[in-house]
mmCIF file of C-alpha atoms in Angstrom:
data_model
loop_
_atom_site.group_PDB
_atom_site.id
_atom_site.type_symbol
_atom_site.label_atom_id
_atom_site.label_comp_id
_atom_site.label_asym_id
_atom_site.label_seq_id
_atom_site.Cartn_x
_atom_site.Cartn_y
_atom_site.Cartn_z
ATOM 1 C CA UNK A 49 3.215 -0.612 6.853
ATOM 2 C CA UNK A 50 6.305 -1.774 8.744
ATOM 3 C CA UNK A 51 8.675 0.517 10.610
ATOM 4 C CA UNK A 52 11.184 -0.032 7.811
ATOM 5 C CA UNK A 53 8.825 0.409 4.854
ATOM 6 C CA UNK A 54 10.718 3.410 3.513
ATOM 7 C CA UNK A 55 14.076 2.637 5.108
ATOM 8 C CA UNK A 56 16.239 2.635 1.979
ATOM 9 C CA UNK A 57 19.724 4.133 1.988
ATOM 10 C CA UNK A 58 22.695 4.621 -0.344
ATOM 11 C CA UNK A 59 26.211 3.717 0.785
ATOM 12 C CA UNK A 60 29.743 3.350 -0.564
ATOM 13 C CA UNK A 61 32.631 1.079 0.363
ATOM 14 C CA UNK A 62 36.092 0.238 -0.952
ATOM 15 C CA UNK A 63 36.779 -3.321 -2.124
ATOM 16 C CA UNK A 64 39.120 -4.928 -4.646
ATOM 17 C CA UNK A 65 40.557 -1.515 -5.517
ATOM 18 C CA UNK A 66 37.184 0.018 -6.468
ATOM 19 C CA UNK A 67 34.593 2.227 -4.803
ATOM 20 C CA UNK A 68 31.296 0.349 -4.776
ATOM 21 C CA UNK A 69 27.847 1.841 -4.394
ATOM 22 C CA UNK A 70 25.099 -0.206 -2.791
ATOM 23 C CA UNK A 71 21.578 0.330 -1.481
ATOM 24 C CA UNK A 72 20.171 -1.156 1.701
ATOM 25 C CA UNK A 73 16.567 -1.751 2.652
ATOM 26 C CA UNK A 74 15.158 -2.744 6.027
ATOM 27 C CA UNK A 75 16.590 -3.813 9.354
ATOM 28 C CA UNK A 76 20.315 -4.708 9.454
ATOM 29 C CA UNK A 77 19.555 -7.247 12.189
ATOM 30 C CA UNK A 78 17.321 -9.281 9.851
ATOM 31 C CA UNK A 79 18.606 -12.169 7.702
ATOM 32 C CA UNK A 80 20.456 -10.708 4.690
ATOM 33 C CA UNK A 81 19.663 -10.890 0.992
ATOM 34 C CA UNK A 82 22.201 -9.789 -1.642
ATOM 35 C CA UNK A 83 20.803 -8.704 -5.033
ATOM 36 C CA UNK A 84 22.986 -8.608 -8.161
ATOM 37 C CA UNK A 85 21.771 -6.908 -11.359
ATOM 38 C CA UNK A 86 22.444 -7.768 -14.995
ATOM 39 C CA UNK A 87 24.759 -6.112 -17.511
ATOM 40 C CA UNK A 88 23.743 -2.421 -17.985
ATOM 41 C CA UNK A 89 21.705 -2.644 -14.766
ATOM 42 C CA UNK A 90 22.011 -0.950 -11.375
ATOM 43 C CA UNK A 91 20.995 -1.206 -7.733
ATOM 44 C CA UNK A 92 17.943 1.086 -7.961
ATOM 45 C CA UNK A 93 16.119 -1.233 -10.334
ATOM 46 C CA UNK A 94 15.730 -3.662 -7.411
ATOM 47 C CA UNK A 95 13.922 -1.125 -5.177
ATOM 48 C CA UNK A 96 10.421 -2.499 -5.714
ATOM 49 C CA UNK A 97 11.552 -6.063 -5.056
ATOM 50 C CA UNK A 98 13.683 -5.036 -2.069
ATOM 51 C CA UNK A 99 10.920 -3.038 -0.404
ATOM 52 C CA UNK A 100 8.571 -5.978 -0.716
ATOM 53 C CA UNK A 101 11.077 -8.222 1.069
ATOM 54 C CA UNK A 102 12.425 -5.852 3.702
ATOM 55 C CA UNK A 103 9.834 -6.669 6.372
ATOM 56 C CA UNK A 104 11.581 -10.024 6.830
ATOM 57 C CA UNK A 105 15.078 -9.390 5.474
ATOM 58 C CA UNK A 106 17.917 -6.901 5.313
ATOM 59 C CA UNK A 107 18.237 -6.395 1.556
ATOM 60 C CA UNK A 108 21.478 -5.193 -0.054
ATOM 61 C CA UNK A 109 21.453 -4.292 -3.758
ATOM 62 C CA UNK A 110 24.935 -3.843 -5.213
ATOM 63 C CA UNK A 111 26.069 -1.740 -8.165
ATOM 64 C CA UNK A 112 28.607 -4.111 -9.699
ATOM 65 C CA UNK A 113 31.868 -2.886 -11.206
ATOM 66 C CA UNK A 114 31.316 -0.596 -14.177
ATOM 67 C CA UNK A 115 27.653 -0.001 -13.347
ATOM 68 C CA UNK A 116 25.513 2.580 -11.591
ATOM 69 C CA UNK A 117 27.433 4.729 -9.119
ATOM 70 C CA UNK A 118 30.240 2.171 -8.716
ATOM 71 C CA UNK A 119 33.625 2.890 -10.294
ATOM 72 C CA UNK A 120 34.432 1.797 -13.812
ATOM 73 C CA UNK A 121 37.267 -0.717 -13.770
ATOM 74 C CA UNK A 122 40.445 -1.256 -15.750
ATOM 75 C CA UNK A 123 39.402 -4.847 -16.407
ATOM 76 C CA UNK A 124 36.227 -6.919 -16.371
ATOM 77 C CA UNK A 125 35.902 -10.659 -15.945
ATOM 78 C CA UNK A 126 33.343 -13.052 -14.532
ATOM 79 C CA UNK A 127 35.812 -14.001 -11.830
ATOM 80 C CA UNK A 128 36.211 -10.365 -10.823
ATOM 81 C CA UNK A 129 32.430 -9.976 -10.547
ATOM 82 C CA UNK A 130 32.229 -13.050 -8.327
ATOM 83 C CA UNK A 131 35.123 -11.869 -6.175
ATOM 84 C CA UNK A 132 33.494 -8.435 -5.840
ATOM 85 C CA UNK A 133 30.263 -9.974 -4.565
ATOM 86 C CA UNK A 134 32.158 -12.060 -2.026
ATOM 87 C CA UNK A 135 34.316 -9.121 -0.936
ATOM 88 C CA UNK A 136 31.333 -6.813 -0.473
ATOM 89 C CA UNK A 137 29.466 -9.488 1.458
ATOM 90 C CA UNK A 138 32.501 -9.983 3.689
ATOM 91 C CA UNK A 139 32.962 -6.236 4.241
ATOM 92 C CA UNK A 140 29.310 -5.848 5.216
ATOM 93 C CA UNK A 141 29.330 -8.870 7.499
ATOM 94 C CA UNK A 142 26.522 -10.592 5.617
ATOM 95 C CA UNK A 143 27.717 -14.054 6.617
ATOM 96 C CA UNK A 144 25.713 -16.569 4.578
ATOM 97 C CA UNK A 145 23.209 -14.404 2.689
ATOM 98 C CA UNK A 146 20.383 -15.458 0.454
ATOM 99 C CA UNK A 147 21.469 -14.302 -3.014
ATOM 100 C CA UNK A 148 19.470 -13.461 -6.137
ATOM 101 C CA UNK A 149 21.156 -12.509 -9.394
ATOM 102 C CA UNK A 150 19.733 -11.583 -12.770
ATOM 103 C CA UNK A 151 21.595 -12.645 -15.926
ATOM 104 C CA UNK A 152 25.163 -11.326 -15.497
ATOM 105 C CA UNK A 153 24.531 -11.007 -11.769
ATOM 106 C CA UNK A 154 23.244 -14.565 -11.619
ATOM 107 C CA UNK A 155 26.376 -15.894 -13.290
ATOM 108 C CA UNK A 156 28.514 -13.911 -10.847
ATOM 109 C CA UNK A 157 26.414 -15.411 -8.036
ATOM 110 C CA UNK A 158 26.800 -19.051 -9.050
ATOM 111 C CA UNK A 159 30.525 -18.585 -9.706
ATOM 112 C CA UNK A 160 30.858 -16.986 -6.264
ATOM 113 C CA UNK A 161 28.870 -19.866 -4.743
ATOM 114 C CA UNK A 162 31.169 -22.389 -6.436
ATOM 115 C CA UNK A 163 34.225 -20.594 -5.059
ATOM 116 C CA UNK A 164 32.688 -20.581 -1.588
ATOM 117 C CA UNK A 165 32.049 -24.305 -1.897
ATOM 118 C CA UNK A 166 35.745 -24.889 -2.547
ATOM 119 C CA UNK A 167 36.356 -23.299 0.857
ATOM 120 C CA UNK A 168 33.689 -25.438 2.512
ATOM 121 C CA UNK A 169 31.062 -22.704 2.722
ATOM 122 C CA UNK A 170 27.681 -22.054 1.120
ATOM 123 C CA UNK A 171 25.171 -19.283 0.666
ATOM 124 C CA UNK A 172 21.906 -19.739 2.570
ATOM 125 C CA UNK A 173 20.048 -19.913 -0.754
ATOM 126 C CA UNK A 174 20.629 -18.970 -4.389
ATOM 127 C CA UNK A 175 18.100 -17.693 -6.945
ATOM 128 C CA UNK A 176 19.193 -17.401 -10.582
ATOM 129 C CA UNK A 177 16.991 -15.064 -12.625
ATOM 130 C CA UNK A 178 16.992 -16.080 -16.299
ATOM 131 C CA UNK A 179 20.565 -17.266 -16.581
ATOM 132 C CA UNK A 180 22.302 -20.627 -17.024
ATOM 133 C CA UNK A 181 25.783 -21.741 -18.104
ATOM 134 C CA UNK A 182 24.346 -22.953 -21.420
ATOM 135 C CA UNK A 183 22.756 -19.567 -22.134
ATOM 136 C CA UNK A 184 26.102 -17.850 -21.625
ATOM 137 C CA UNK A 185 27.838 -20.438 -23.809
ATOM 138 C CA UNK A 186 25.472 -19.539 -26.678
ATOM 139 C CA UNK A 187 27.275 -17.062 -28.937
ATOM 140 C CA UNK A 188 23.970 -15.799 -30.356
ATOM 141 C CA UNK A 189 22.813 -14.782 -26.870
ATOM 142 C CA UNK A 190 26.092 -13.013 -26.138
ATOM 143 C CA UNK A 191 26.038 -11.303 -29.545
ATOM 144 C CA UNK A 192 22.543 -9.982 -28.906
ATOM 145 C CA UNK A 193 23.612 -8.502 -25.577
ATOM 146 C CA UNK A 194 26.788 -7.072 -27.133
ATOM 147 C CA UNK A 195 24.669 -5.305 -29.736
ATOM 148 C CA UNK A 196 22.591 -3.774 -26.964
ATOM 149 C CA UNK A 197 25.772 -2.576 -25.231
ATOM 150 C CA UNK A 198 27.035 -0.976 -28.435
ATOM 151 C CA UNK A 199 23.713 0.805 -28.914
ATOM 152 C CA UNK A 200 24.025 2.322 -25.436
ATOM 153 C CA UNK A 201 27.442 3.824 -26.166
ATOM 154 C CA UNK A 202 25.681 6.705 -27.900
ATOM 155 C CA UNK A 203 24.551 9.842 -26.010
ATOM 156 C CA UNK A 204 20.893 9.795 -25.047
ATOM 157 C CA UNK A 205 18.044 12.273 -24.944
ATOM 158 C CA UNK A 206 16.791 13.494 -21.580
ATOM 159 C CA UNK A 207 15.437 10.734 -19.306
ATOM 160 C CA UNK A 208 11.697 11.340 -19.680
ATOM 161 C CA UNK A 209 11.975 11.117 -23.466
ATOM 162 C CA UNK A 210 14.012 7.901 -23.345
ATOM 163 C CA UNK A 211 11.652 6.435 -20.770
ATOM 164 C CA UNK A 212 8.595 7.146 -22.925
ATOM 165 C CA UNK A 213 10.286 5.590 -25.964
ATOM 166 C CA UNK A 214 11.357 2.472 -24.076
ATOM 167 C CA UNK A 215 7.948 1.956 -22.474
ATOM 168 C CA UNK A 216 6.271 2.330 -25.862
ATOM 169 C CA UNK A 217 8.689 -0.175 -27.363
ATOM 170 C CA UNK A 218 8.318 -2.711 -24.534
ATOM 171 C CA UNK A 219 4.599 -3.444 -24.150
ATOM 172 C CA UNK A 220 5.326 -6.382 -21.846
ATOM 173 C CA UNK A 221 7.238 -4.236 -19.348
ATOM 174 C CA UNK A 222 5.885 -2.774 -16.138
ATOM 175 C CA UNK A 223 6.001 0.984 -16.798
ATOM 176 C CA UNK A 224 7.225 1.921 -13.307
ATOM 177 C CA UNK A 225 10.016 -0.639 -13.439
ATOM 178 C CA UNK A 226 11.121 0.531 -16.873
ATOM 179 C CA UNK A 227 11.063 4.129 -15.665
ATOM 180 C CA UNK A 228 13.299 3.259 -12.704
ATOM 181 C CA UNK A 229 15.723 1.365 -14.946
ATOM 182 C CA UNK A 230 16.099 4.248 -17.405
ATOM 183 C CA UNK A 231 15.964 7.298 -15.153
ATOM 184 C CA UNK A 232 18.510 6.049 -12.615
ATOM 185 C CA UNK A 233 20.760 4.878 -15.439
ATOM 186 C CA UNK A 234 21.202 8.263 -17.160
ATOM 187 C CA UNK A 235 23.445 11.131 -16.017
ATOM 188 C CA UNK A 236 24.216 14.477 -17.693
ATOM 189 C CA UNK A 237 26.997 14.471 -20.295
ATOM 190 C CA UNK A 238 29.373 17.355 -20.948
ATOM 191 C CA UNK A 239 27.677 18.229 -24.251
ATOM 192 C CA UNK A 240 24.347 18.873 -22.559
ATOM 193 C CA UNK A 241 22.892 15.532 -23.528
ATOM 194 C CA UNK A 242 22.780 12.433 -21.306
ATOM 195 C CA UNK A 243 24.912 9.315 -21.071
ATOM 196 C CA UNK A 244 24.389 5.836 -19.698
ATOM 197 C CA UNK A 245 26.177 5.152 -16.425
ATOM 198 C CA UNK A 246 27.629 1.745 -17.268
ATOM 199 C CA UNK A 247 30.995 1.165 -18.963
ATOM 200 C CA UNK A 248 29.612 0.016 -22.327
ATOM 201 C CA UNK A 249 33.048 -0.350 -23.945
ATOM 202 C CA UNK A 250 34.805 -2.151 -21.101
ATOM 203 C CA UNK A 251 31.974 -4.544 -20.369
ATOM 204 C CA UNK A 252 32.125 -6.091 -23.826
ATOM 205 C CA UNK A 253 35.087 -8.113 -22.528
ATOM 206 C CA UNK A 254 32.630 -10.228 -20.534
ATOM 207 C CA UNK A 255 30.792 -11.167 -23.692
ATOM 208 C CA UNK A 256 33.886 -12.019 -25.706
ATOM 209 C CA UNK A 257 34.939 -14.716 -23.232
ATOM 210 C CA UNK A 258 32.393 -16.336 -20.932
ATOM 211 C CA UNK A 259 34.417 -19.517 -20.352
ATOM 212 C CA UNK A 260 34.595 -18.916 -16.586
ATOM 213 C CA UNK A 261 30.835 -19.358 -16.250
ATOM 214 C CA UNK A 262 29.892 -21.903 -18.938
ATOM 215 C CA UNK A 263 31.017 -25.135 -17.227
ATOM 216 C CA UNK A 264 27.873 -26.466 -15.554
ATOM 217 C CA UNK A 265 29.869 -29.025 -13.556
ATOM 218 C CA UNK A 266 30.724 -26.307 -11.018
ATOM 219 C CA UNK A 267 27.058 -26.219 -10.008
ATOM 220 C CA UNK A 268 27.238 -29.691 -8.461
ATOM 221 C CA UNK A 269 29.265 -28.355 -5.528
ATOM 222 C CA UNK A 270 26.611 -25.749 -4.668
ATOM 223 C CA UNK A 271 24.505 -27.552 -2.073
ATOM 224 C CA UNK A 272 22.327 -24.688 -0.817
ATOM 225 C CA UNK A 273 18.678 -24.537 -1.988
ATOM 226 C CA UNK A 274 18.743 -23.154 -5.523
ATOM 227 C CA UNK A 275 15.954 -21.753 -7.692
ATOM 228 C CA UNK A 276 16.353 -21.367 -11.460
ATOM 229 C CA UNK A 277 13.798 -18.806 -12.652
ATOM 230 C CA UNK A 278 12.976 -18.443 -16.336
ATOM 231 C CA UNK A 279 10.851 -15.835 -18.074
ATOM 232 C CA UNK A 280 8.295 -17.700 -20.177
ATOM 233 C CA UNK A 281 9.214 -15.497 -23.158
ATOM 234 C CA UNK A 282 12.966 -15.450 -22.535
ATOM 235 C CA UNK A 283 15.286 -15.178 -25.533
ATOM 236 C CA UNK A 284 18.213 -16.469 -23.471
ATOM 237 C CA UNK A 285 17.099 -19.539 -21.513
ATOM 238 C CA UNK A 286 15.146 -22.415 -23.076
ATOM 239 C CA UNK A 287 12.630 -24.330 -20.920
ATOM 240 C CA UNK A 288 14.616 -27.565 -21.088
ATOM 241 C CA UNK A 289 17.793 -25.646 -20.208
ATOM 242 C CA UNK A 290 16.243 -24.185 -17.053
ATOM 243 C CA UNK A 291 14.976 -27.610 -15.995
ATOM 244 C CA UNK A 292 18.296 -29.300 -16.760
ATOM 245 C CA UNK A 293 20.288 -26.658 -14.921
ATOM 246 C CA UNK A 294 18.048 -27.029 -11.873
ATOM 247 C CA UNK A 295 18.696 -30.788 -11.869
ATOM 248 C CA UNK A 296 22.452 -30.177 -11.890
ATOM 249 C CA UNK A 297 22.240 -28.492 -8.496
ATOM 250 C CA UNK A 298 21.963 -30.993 -5.623
ATOM 251 C CA UNK A 299 18.986 -29.030 -4.237
ATOM 252 C CA UNK A 300 17.769 -27.178 -7.317
ATOM 253 C CA UNK A 301 14.361 -26.594 -8.829
ATOM 254 C CA UNK A 302 13.079 -24.577 -11.767
ATOM 255 C CA UNK A 303 10.162 -22.179 -12.032
ATOM 256 C CA UNK A 304 8.762 -20.296 -15.003
ATOM 257 C CA UNK A 305 7.345 -16.771 -14.733
ATOM 258 C CA UNK A 306 4.484 -16.075 -17.110
ATOM 259 C CA UNK A 307 4.230 -12.679 -18.794
ATOM 260 C CA UNK A 308 7.988 -12.088 -18.648
ATOM 261 C CA UNK A 309 10.909 -12.178 -21.014
ATOM 262 C CA UNK A 310 14.560 -12.119 -20.012
ATOM 263 C CA UNK A 311 14.114 -9.103 -17.705
ATOM 264 C CA UNK A 312 11.704 -10.708 -15.266
ATOM 265 C CA UNK A 313 12.080 -7.930 -12.686
ATOM 266 C CA UNK A 314 11.053 -5.372 -15.341
ATOM 267 C CA UNK A 315 8.242 -7.356 -16.956
ATOM 268 C CA UNK A 316 6.669 -9.153 -13.991
ATOM 269 C CA UNK A 317 8.024 -7.679 -10.743
ATOM 270 C CA UNK A 318 5.137 -8.828 -8.562
ATOM 271 C CA UNK A 319 5.421 -12.411 -9.801
ATOM 272 C CA UNK A 320 9.158 -12.301 -9.110
ATOM 273 C CA UNK A 321 8.488 -10.984 -5.602
ATOM 274 C CA UNK A 322 6.102 -13.865 -4.911
ATOM 275 C CA UNK A 323 8.602 -16.420 -6.216
ATOM 276 C CA UNK A 324 11.530 -15.039 -4.215
ATOM 277 C CA UNK A 325 9.480 -14.590 -1.041
ATOM 278 C CA UNK A 326 8.267 -18.185 -1.129
ATOM 279 C CA UNK A 327 11.693 -19.579 -2.000
ATOM 280 C CA UNK A 328 13.667 -17.578 0.550
ATOM 281 C CA UNK A 329 11.085 -18.266 3.249
ATOM 282 C CA UNK A 330 11.627 -22.000 2.817
ATOM 283 C CA UNK A 331 15.433 -21.731 2.903
ATOM 284 C CA UNK A 332 16.998 -22.464 6.310
#
């Protein structure tokens, strides 16, 4: 076990008019990794992945606007998510981090990378976890996610009950990962029940208009090593879409994770760890 094996901490900072929560893992002197979750996600769900990587890297997992312990916002857009990631990275002095983003977080990551490229800069490496511009352009994918958001507007039972129900209903999921997702995502409500942390109403704006992240031509300017990961059972990303998106990047490649759907970090966390470790190790 390394000296930093349990060195995980919670922090807050102000950026773009919001108070952001983020978690850090490992040695701040090590090369940085920035992790960005999906819609309805949070920083804690990355803990297992982060702790597996922290022997070599300083891992920062961000609660994006409207999620986790970060402030809810007056407005949500893909551009705002990208700007938040860049602002937090700048505030923390991450320089050129390796970046991994799942779904919404992946779209924020490639939009941020494209904006960096306009300024003549690049991330060290970019890993997109089950997300592509074509997937976000698909109204049926966005409608499915919007339905999930609407379901989570309702008050919830206490966390252990919800966790048991979700594990039972998701036989593909890793039980510990599902437990972390649910239990860190619920907080007490005023009526004695529980509520989900994320801004379910506000975040629907992202799904009504995804035009900022559906133009694949922006990917051509992103010249850092790029990995497009797809869950073999994904509802969002087709195999040919993952392969085609990878070819759009100047230095892109695709990889499929068996035994996983859209939420690769929930369904197959150890396979995701292996993929990210190998990819980030090869990045300069």
